[in-house]
C-alpha cells in the first residue's frame, strides 16, 4: 500500500497517549484493486467451505477497513466491484451460499463508503424491481446469518423505487390462471417494509430508507401515505418499551417517520404533523429508558417543527462575508459583509409570517432534549434548535437563544451545560446568534471552558469543556474579526488555559484546535502564530510538558501571564486529583519569574489563608504552592542580591512560619488528611530552608524537626519519605550548623543516636526510614559519627537477612550506605570515623557484595531482587567515587568480586534486573574519569563490549543480551558467576529467556568442542556450581534442567570416548545425593540427567542404569512413571546401551506396564528388566520405619 508519512512537532517525555507522536499515514489511492479483484473472483470457489469463506471475508474486511478514514478513494473502483459481485448474485446457477456471500461483500463495501453514496451505484432500471422484490420476499427475516443479504436488498429496492413510472403499470394482469390473484407491487413493497421495520438487526435501518423513498412517490402517497402514517402512529401509541422486541418495533416506527418527514414534501405532510406531534406528547418518549428512542423522538420532533415552518432562510441572520481561510487572510481590515435584508423588507416578511401554535411545543421538547443524560440525544436536540431557529422571525429566534442561555446556570447539571454549548455552536455557525448577543454569550463560554464539578472522589465536566472548545471553533468561522475583537483577550486566555492545564487530553487538544482556528480566521489573537508552534495539537498531548514547559513559554507573553497564574490558583491547586495539584504548584514555581511582584504581593497573601483552611485538597495544594512560590522568589532575589524577606512582606513570613503550629493545634496531621499534610509540610520545610528564611534558633525549627521524626516513626505511606528526606537534609544544612562546615554538636548527637537506634526497631517502616534519614545527612553531620552510622547500617544488612520480612529495610539500608559514603567524602589516609578511607572501605564492599546474594522470596515473589538492585547501584556509586578521589584504596579482589557479581546478575532471568546489572557493568567498564582500576580481563571485555554497546545494547531483550554475556564464559575469572546466572536463565520458565540463553550457551559450547582444556574447565565449573548449591533448590533445579539440555545436545561428546571420565563420575555421585530429595520437580530433573549420562562409556553406565532402575520403584508413582517414560526415550536414542536381542522386550515392558500400580507388582517387572540388562537387582534396605528400593 502506498503511504505518505508526514511528521509534525511532538512533545518530549512521557505522553498520555500515542497521539503525542505526531505522525499520520495518508493513503494516496486504492492500491489493493488487484487483490480485491482476485478475492471477488474467488467467491465461486470459496463459498462452499466454512474455513475458506471466513478466510476470504476476513481478508476483504482487512482491505476495506484501511479506507475507513478515506472512503472517497474507493469511488473510482466502486462500479466494477459492485458489477463483479452482482454478476454472481444475478446468475441463476449461483447457489444460495454464493448469493449470501456476495451480499456480505457488498455490505462490507457499503459500510466503509456509506450507504448514501453506495446505493446510487446499484442498478435501478424497471427490469430490476421484480427480481429484487422476489428475492427479498424469499428471505427469512429471522435468519441471523444472512441479515447482510436483506439489508442490501432493501437498499437496492429503495433505489428501484425511484423509477419515474407509475408502479401500477408493472402489475400487468393481476389475475393468473383465472383463480389466483397476484398482490400489487405497491402492496407487496409496503408489506415488506412494515415487516422489516420491526426486526432486530440492521435491516430495520435499510427499511426506514426504503419507506422514505417509497411512500413519498407521487403515485404511492395518494394511496398509502396517510394509511402508513396512521399505522406508524398506532404502533407508537400501542407499544411500550418494556421488552427488546417492543423497543425494536418503536425504533423502526420512529425511524420511518423521521425519514419520511425528512425527504417528503411539506405540502403533503403538513396535515399529518399535528396528529403525530400529539402522539409523541402522549407517549412521553423523553422519559424512556432507551437512549436511542429518546434520540429518535427528538429527531422526529425537529422534523415536525421544520414541517410546520415554511422552508426559508431568515433574512435577519448574520452571514460572514467569506468562509475561505485564504480569502480571510487576504482581506484584513475589511468591513463586515452581511446578507441582512433592508428593514422594511424584513418587517414585511414578518407581518405575513404566521407561526403555528404547535411550534412552542416543538421548541420546548428540543430544549428538554438539550438536558438529556445521553450525548446523542443532546446533539440531535442542538441540531434541531439550530434548524428550527433558522426559520423563525428575529424576535422569536432571540427568545429561543435566551432559553438556550438559561441552560448555563449552576443549578443545572453538566449535561445541560453540554447541551447548551452544542446548541450555541449550532446557532453560531448558522449565523443565528447575532453579534449583539455575544456580550451575554462569551462570559458563559469562558465559564464552560473551565467547568469542573466535583462528584464524589472525582469530577464531571470534561464533555462541557470539550463542547465549549467546539463553540469557540464555530465562532472563529462564523464571525468577522471586528465582531469578536472586544472578546479576543478573554477567549484567547481561556482557550490557552484549557489547552495547557486541562486534565483531560481530548479537551486540551480541542482547545488547541480551537485556538489554531481562531488564529487563522480572526488574525487578532495576540502572539497566535508563536504560541501555536509550542502548543500545537500534538504537543499538548503530554500533560507534564504542558504544565512545566509550554505554560512557561506562553506566560512569557504579558497578555497571558496573570490569566494562567489566576487559573492555577483558582481551579488547580484545589483540584481533586493530587497529581494535578502537584503539577500546578510546580507550574507556579516556573511562572514566578514571569511576574515576581504579582506573586509576592497578590498570590502569596491569597494562598496563605487557604493553607490553614478546612478544605483538605485546597489546604494541601496551597501549602505546596506557598513552598514553590517562596523558593522561586528566593531564586529571583539571588539575581538582584535581595533576600527573600526583602521580597515578601513580614506578614507573609509570619504566616508561613505559623502554618505548622496551626495544623498541629488542629490535629490535622492525623488520619487520612495527615497522609497529605505531612509530605506537603515537609515540602514547605525543605523550600523554606533552601530559601534561607531567618528562623535559626526559632521554636518553629523544633516543631519542624518533630514533624520529620514523627513521620519517620509513623505508619505514613512510603511515598511521603521522599519529601521527608529532602526536608531533613535541607533543614540540617540551613539551621544545624554552629559555624560553616561544623555541626551543632547537640543536634548532631541527638539525631545520629535517634536514627541509629531506629535501625534496631522491630517496626519495618521505622527501620527503613531511619536508614534513609541517615543517608541524607550532610557531611558536617557525619563528621566523627561515620563509624557509628556505617556500623548500624551494615549490621542491619547482615542481621536482618535472617528476618525474611525486612527486605524493604535492607534495600533502604544498602541505598543509605552509598549515600553516606558520598556525603562523607573520601580520603585515603583520613579518619574512619569521618571519611571513607582505606580502613573502612573493605567493610563497605563486603556488605554490598553480600547483599548481591540476597534471593529472599515471599508471597510477592523474588523480593530479594530489590536488595540486589540497590546493591548494584550502590557499588557503582561508591566505585565511581573512589575511582575519582582515591583509586589507590580500591583493592583488586574487591573490583573482581564486584564485576563478577554484576556479570552474574547480567546473565539472570528477570529482564529488569538483568538490564540494570548490564548497564552498570558497561558503565564501570567504560568509565574514563579516570578508568576503574583492577578490572579483570579489561582488554578482552572491551573487545566483547565496544563503547557503542553502552547505547545500542538492549539488555532487556534476551535475543541481544545473551549473545554478549555468554562470551564471558571464555574468561576464567568470570566463568563461574556467569554460568551461575545462565543456570537460572537456561533452566527457567520464561520461554523467550530459555530460548535465547540456551541458544547462545550451546553456541559457545560448540565453539570449544575441539579444545579439551577449555571443555574440562567448563565441566569443572559446572561441578563446582552443583557442589556449592546441592541443597539450594533455587539453583539446583534449574541447574539440572540446564545440564539435561547440555547432555542431550551432546556438548560433552569428547568425554564419551573415554571410559569412566572423571566429570561423569563426579556428576553421577552428586546426582545420587539429589536423588534422596522429596521434591518431585527436582527428582524429574535428576531423571533427565541420569538418562543423559547413559551416553558415557565404562562402569559409570552400569551405575547410571542401576540408579534409574531403583527409581522405577520409587515410593512416588509419578516418579516411577516418569522414569519409565524417559528410559524408553533413552533406549530409542542410545541403541548401544543394551543387547539388541533384549531391546524389544525391555521397551515393551517399559511402555506397557502401569508403573503407577502397587510397588509389589512394579518391583517384579523392574527385577525382570534388571535381569535382561545384566544389572544386579536392587535390594530393599530397612531404614528405621521407611523402606526404599
PDB file of N, CA, C and O in Angstrom, residues 500-501 543-544 546-549 551-552 555 564-565 568 572 580-594 599 628-629 632:
ATOM      1  N   UNK A 500      -3.555  24.059  27.991  1.00  0.00           N
ATOM      2  CA  UNK A 500      -2.328  23.733  28.734  1.00  0.00           C
ATOM      3  C   UNK A 500      -2.622  23.041  30.053  1.00  0.00           C
ATOM      4  O   UNK A 500      -1.903  22.118  30.452  1.00  0.00           O
ATOM      5  N   UNK A 501      -3.696  23.432  30.732  1.00  0.00           N
ATOM      6  CA  UNK A 501      -3.900  22.978  32.104  1.00  0.00           C
ATOM      7  C   UNK A 501      -5.053  21.989  32.286  1.00  0.00           C
ATOM      8  O   UNK A 501      -5.258  21.503  33.400  1.00  0.00           O
ATOM      9  N   UNK A 543       0.810  15.885  29.386  1.00  0.00           N
ATOM     10  CA  UNK A 543       0.351  16.746  30.480  1.00  0.00           C
ATOM     11  C   UNK A 543       1.512  17.403  31.223  1.00  0.00           C
ATOM     12  O   UNK A 543       1.479  18.602  31.509  1.00  0.00           O
ATOM     13  N   UNK A 544       2.538  16.622  31.526  1.00  0.00           N
ATOM     14  CA  UNK A 544       3.670  17.171  32.264  1.00  0.00           C
ATOM     15  C   UNK A 544       4.379  18.258  31.455  1.00  0.00           C
ATOM     16  O   UNK A 544       4.761  19.307  31.986  1.00  0.00           O
ATOM     17  N   UNK A 546       3.004  20.139  29.249  1.00  0.00           N
ATOM     18  CA  UNK A 546       2.115  21.315  29.229  1.00  0.00           C
ATOM     19  C   UNK A 546       2.322  22.183  30.471  1.00  0.00           C
ATOM     20  O   UNK A 546       2.470  23.401  30.375  1.00  0.00           O
ATOM     21  N   UNK A 547       2.309  21.546  31.631  1.00  0.00           N
ATOM     22  CA  UNK A 547       2.393  22.306  32.877  1.00  0.00           C
ATOM     23  C   UNK A 547       3.767  22.937  33.085  1.00  0.00           C
ATOM     24  O   UNK A 547       3.867  24.082  33.552  1.00  0.00           O
ATOM     25  N   UNK A 548       4.808  22.204  32.780  1.00  0.00           N
ATOM     26  CA  UNK A 548       6.150  22.642  33.178  1.00  0.00           C
ATOM     27  C   UNK A 548       6.918  23.374  32.092  1.00  0.00           C
ATOM     28  O   UNK A 548       7.853  24.113  32.404  1.00  0.00           O
ATOM     29  N   UNK A 549       6.551  23.190  30.831  1.00  0.00           N
ATOM     30  CA  UNK A 549       7.325  23.816  29.750  1.00  0.00           C
ATOM     31  C   UNK A 549       6.487  24.759  28.887  1.00  0.00           C
ATOM     32  O   UNK A 549       6.806  25.943  28.761  1.00  0.00           O
ATOM     33  N   UNK A 551       3.547  26.026  29.394  1.00  0.00           N
ATOM     34  CA  UNK A 551       2.936  27.130  30.147  1.00  0.00           C
ATOM     35  C   UNK A 551       3.927  28.264  30.370  1.00  0.00           C
ATOM     36  O   UNK A 551       3.559  29.442  30.339  1.00  0.00           O
ATOM     37  N   UNK A 552       5.193  27.925  30.586  1.00  0.00           N
ATOM     38  CA  UNK A 552       6.212  28.960  30.815  1.00  0.00           C
ATOM     39  C   UNK A 552       6.408  29.797  29.559  1.00  0.00           C
ATOM     40  O   UNK A 552       6.519  31.030  29.610  1.00  0.00           O
ATOM     41  N   UNK A 555       3.329  32.024  29.113  1.00  0.00           N
ATOM     42  CA  UNK A 555       3.301  33.088  30.121  1.00  0.00           C
ATOM     43  C   UNK A 555       4.358  34.159  29.875  1.00  0.00           C
ATOM     44  O   UNK A 555       4.300  35.234  30.475  1.00  0.00           O
ATOM     45  N   UNK A 564      -3.035  32.850  33.424  1.00  0.00           N
ATOM     46  CA  UNK A 564      -2.594  31.478  33.714  1.00  0.00           C
ATOM     47  C   UNK A 564      -2.348  31.290  35.200  1.00  0.00           C
ATOM     48  O   UNK A 564      -2.723  30.265  35.783  1.00  0.00           O
ATOM     49  N   UNK A 565      -1.734  32.273  35.829  1.00  0.00           N
ATOM     50  CA  UNK A 565      -1.481  32.164  37.274  1.00  0.00           C
ATOM     51  C   UNK A 565      -2.800  32.118  38.037  1.00  0.00           C
ATOM     52  O   UNK A 565      -2.999  31.287  38.939  1.00  0.00           O
ATOM     53  N   UNK A 568      -4.528  28.717  37.825  1.00  0.00           N
ATOM     54  CA  UNK A 568      -3.901  27.707  38.675  1.00  0.00           C
ATOM     55  C   UNK A 568      -4.316  27.892  40.130  1.00  0.00           C
ATOM     56  O   UNK A 568      -4.591  26.916  40.841  1.00  0.00           O
ATOM     57  N   UNK A 572      -6.824  24.842  40.095  1.00  0.00           N
ATOM     58  CA  UNK A 572      -5.962  23.659  40.028  1.00  0.00           C
ATOM     59  C   UNK A 572      -5.297  23.293  41.344  1.00  0.00           C
ATOM     60  O   UNK A 572      -5.072  22.117  41.605  1.00  0.00           O
ATOM     61  N   UNK A 580      -2.546  16.557  39.733  1.00  0.00           N
ATOM     62  CA  UNK A 580      -2.782  17.877  39.148  1.00  0.00           C
ATOM     63  C   UNK A 580      -2.360  18.966  40.126  1.00  0.00           C
ATOM     64  O   UNK A 580      -1.749  19.980  39.734  1.00  0.00           O
ATOM     65  N   UNK A 581      -2.663  18.781  41.404  1.00  0.00           N
ATOM     66  CA  UNK A 581      -2.253  19.786  42.400  1.00  0.00           C
ATOM     67  C   UNK A 581      -0.738  19.937  42.427  1.00  0.00           C
ATOM     68  O   UNK A 581      -0.212  21.062  42.470  1.00  0.00           O
ATOM     69  N   UNK A 582      -0.039  18.828  42.394  1.00  0.00           N
ATOM     70  CA  UNK A 582       1.422  18.905  42.457  1.00  0.00           C
ATOM     71  C   UNK A 582       1.997  19.548  41.198  1.00  0.00           C
ATOM     72  O   UNK A 582       2.926  20.361  41.262  1.00  0.00           O
ATOM     73  N   UNK A 583       1.447  19.178  40.036  1.00  0.00           N
ATOM     74  CA  UNK A 583       1.914  19.806  38.801  1.00  0.00           C
ATOM     75  C   UNK A 583       1.614  21.298  38.792  1.00  0.00           C
ATOM     76  O   UNK A 583       2.418  22.101  38.307  1.00  0.00           O
ATOM     77  N   UNK A 584       0.441  21.670  39.336  1.00  0.00           N
ATOM     78  CA  UNK A 584       0.066  23.090  39.362  1.00  0.00           C
ATOM     79  C   UNK A 584       1.045  23.889  40.211  1.00  0.00           C
ATOM     80  O   UNK A 584       1.443  25.006  39.835  1.00  0.00           O
ATOM     81  N   UNK A 585       1.464  23.316  41.345  1.00  0.00           N
ATOM     82  CA  UNK A 585       2.399  24.062  42.201  1.00  0.00           C
ATOM     83  C   UNK A 585       3.780  24.167  41.545  1.00  0.00           C
ATOM     84  O   UNK A 585       4.443  25.205  41.654  1.00  0.00           O
ATOM     85  N   UNK A 586       4.189  23.135  40.836  1.00  0.00           N
ATOM     86  CA  UNK A 586       5.462  23.228  40.114  1.00  0.00           C
ATOM     87  C   UNK A 586       5.368  24.239  38.982  1.00  0.00           C
ATOM     88  O   UNK A 586       6.340  24.956  38.680  1.00  0.00           O
ATOM     89  N   UNK A 587       4.195  24.300  38.337  1.00  0.00           N
ATOM     90  CA  UNK A 587       3.996  25.299  37.287  1.00  0.00           C
ATOM     91  C   UNK A 587       4.064  26.701  37.876  1.00  0.00           C
ATOM     92  O   UNK A 587       4.645  27.616  37.265  1.00  0.00           O
ATOM     93  N   UNK A 588       3.491  26.902  39.062  1.00  0.00           N
ATOM     94  CA  UNK A 588       3.577  28.219  39.710  1.00  0.00           C
ATOM     95  C   UNK A 588       5.027  28.594  40.006  1.00  0.00           C
ATOM     96  O   UNK A 588       5.419  29.754  39.875  1.00  0.00           O
ATOM     97  N   UNK A 589       5.821  27.603  40.406  1.00  0.00           N
ATOM     98  CA  UNK A 589       7.253  27.859  40.625  1.00  0.00           C
ATOM     99  C   UNK A 589       7.912  28.343  39.347  1.00  0.00           C
ATOM    100  O   UNK A 589       8.677  29.317  39.350  1.00  0.00           O
ATOM    101  N   UNK A 590       7.594  27.695  38.219  1.00  0.00           N
ATOM    102  CA  UNK A 590       8.195  28.079  36.940  1.00  0.00           C
ATOM    103  C   UNK A 590       7.678  29.414  36.430  1.00  0.00           C
ATOM    104  O   UNK A 590       8.381  30.106  35.688  1.00  0.00           O
ATOM    105  N   UNK A 591       6.436  29.763  36.792  1.00  0.00           N
ATOM    106  CA  UNK A 591       5.847  31.012  36.311  1.00  0.00           C
ATOM    107  C   UNK A 591       6.232  32.210  37.171  1.00  0.00           C
ATOM    108  O   UNK A 591       6.047  33.361  36.743  1.00  0.00           O
ATOM    109  N   UNK A 592       6.752  31.978  38.365  1.00  0.00           N
ATOM    110  CA  UNK A 592       7.071  33.086  39.273  1.00  0.00           C
ATOM    111  C   UNK A 592       8.038  34.099  38.660  1.00  0.00           C
ATOM    112  O   UNK A 592       7.828  35.310  38.792  1.00  0.00           O
ATOM    113  N   UNK A 593       9.109  33.682  37.946  1.00  0.00           N
ATOM    114  CA  UNK A 593       9.995  34.703  37.349  1.00  0.00           C
ATOM    115  C   UNK A 593       9.306  35.601  36.332  1.00  0.00           C
ATOM    116  O   UNK A 593       9.792  36.709  36.066  1.00  0.00           O
ATOM    117  N   UNK A 594       8.172  35.165  35.786  1.00  0.00           N
ATOM    118  CA  UNK A 594       7.462  35.997  34.809  1.00  0.00           C
ATOM    119  C   UNK A 594       6.724  37.146  35.500  1.00  0.00           C
ATOM    120  O   UNK A 594       6.507  38.192  34.878  1.00  0.00           O
ATOM    121  N   UNK A 599       3.268  37.719  42.241  1.00  0.00           N
ATOM    122  CA  UNK A 599       3.294  36.541  43.107  1.00  0.00           C
ATOM    123  C   UNK A 599       3.485  36.952  44.568  1.00  0.00           C
ATOM    124  O   UNK A 599       2.821  36.421  45.471  1.00  0.00           O
ATOM    125  N   UNK A 628       6.602  26.335  46.810  1.00  0.00           N
ATOM    126  CA  UNK A 628       7.223  26.516  45.499  1.00  0.00           C
ATOM    127  C   UNK A 628       7.402  27.995  45.161  1.00  0.00           C
ATOM    128  O   UNK A 628       8.440  28.399  44.629  1.00  0.00           O
ATOM    129  N   UNK A 629       6.403  28.806  45.454  1.00  0.00           N
ATOM    130  CA  UNK A 629       6.496  30.240  45.119  1.00  0.00           C
ATOM    131  C   UNK A 629       7.577  30.908  45.962  1.00  0.00           C
ATOM    132  O   UNK A 629       8.359  31.727  45.463  1.00  0.00           O
ATOM    133  N   UNK A 632      10.891  30.005  44.569  1.00  0.00           N
ATOM    134  CA  UNK A 632      11.114  30.687  43.289  1.00  0.00           C
ATOM    135  C   UNK A 632      11.446  32.161  43.515  1.00  0.00           C
ATOM    136  O   UNK A 632      12.301  32.734  42.822  1.00  0.00           O
TER     137      UNK A 632
END
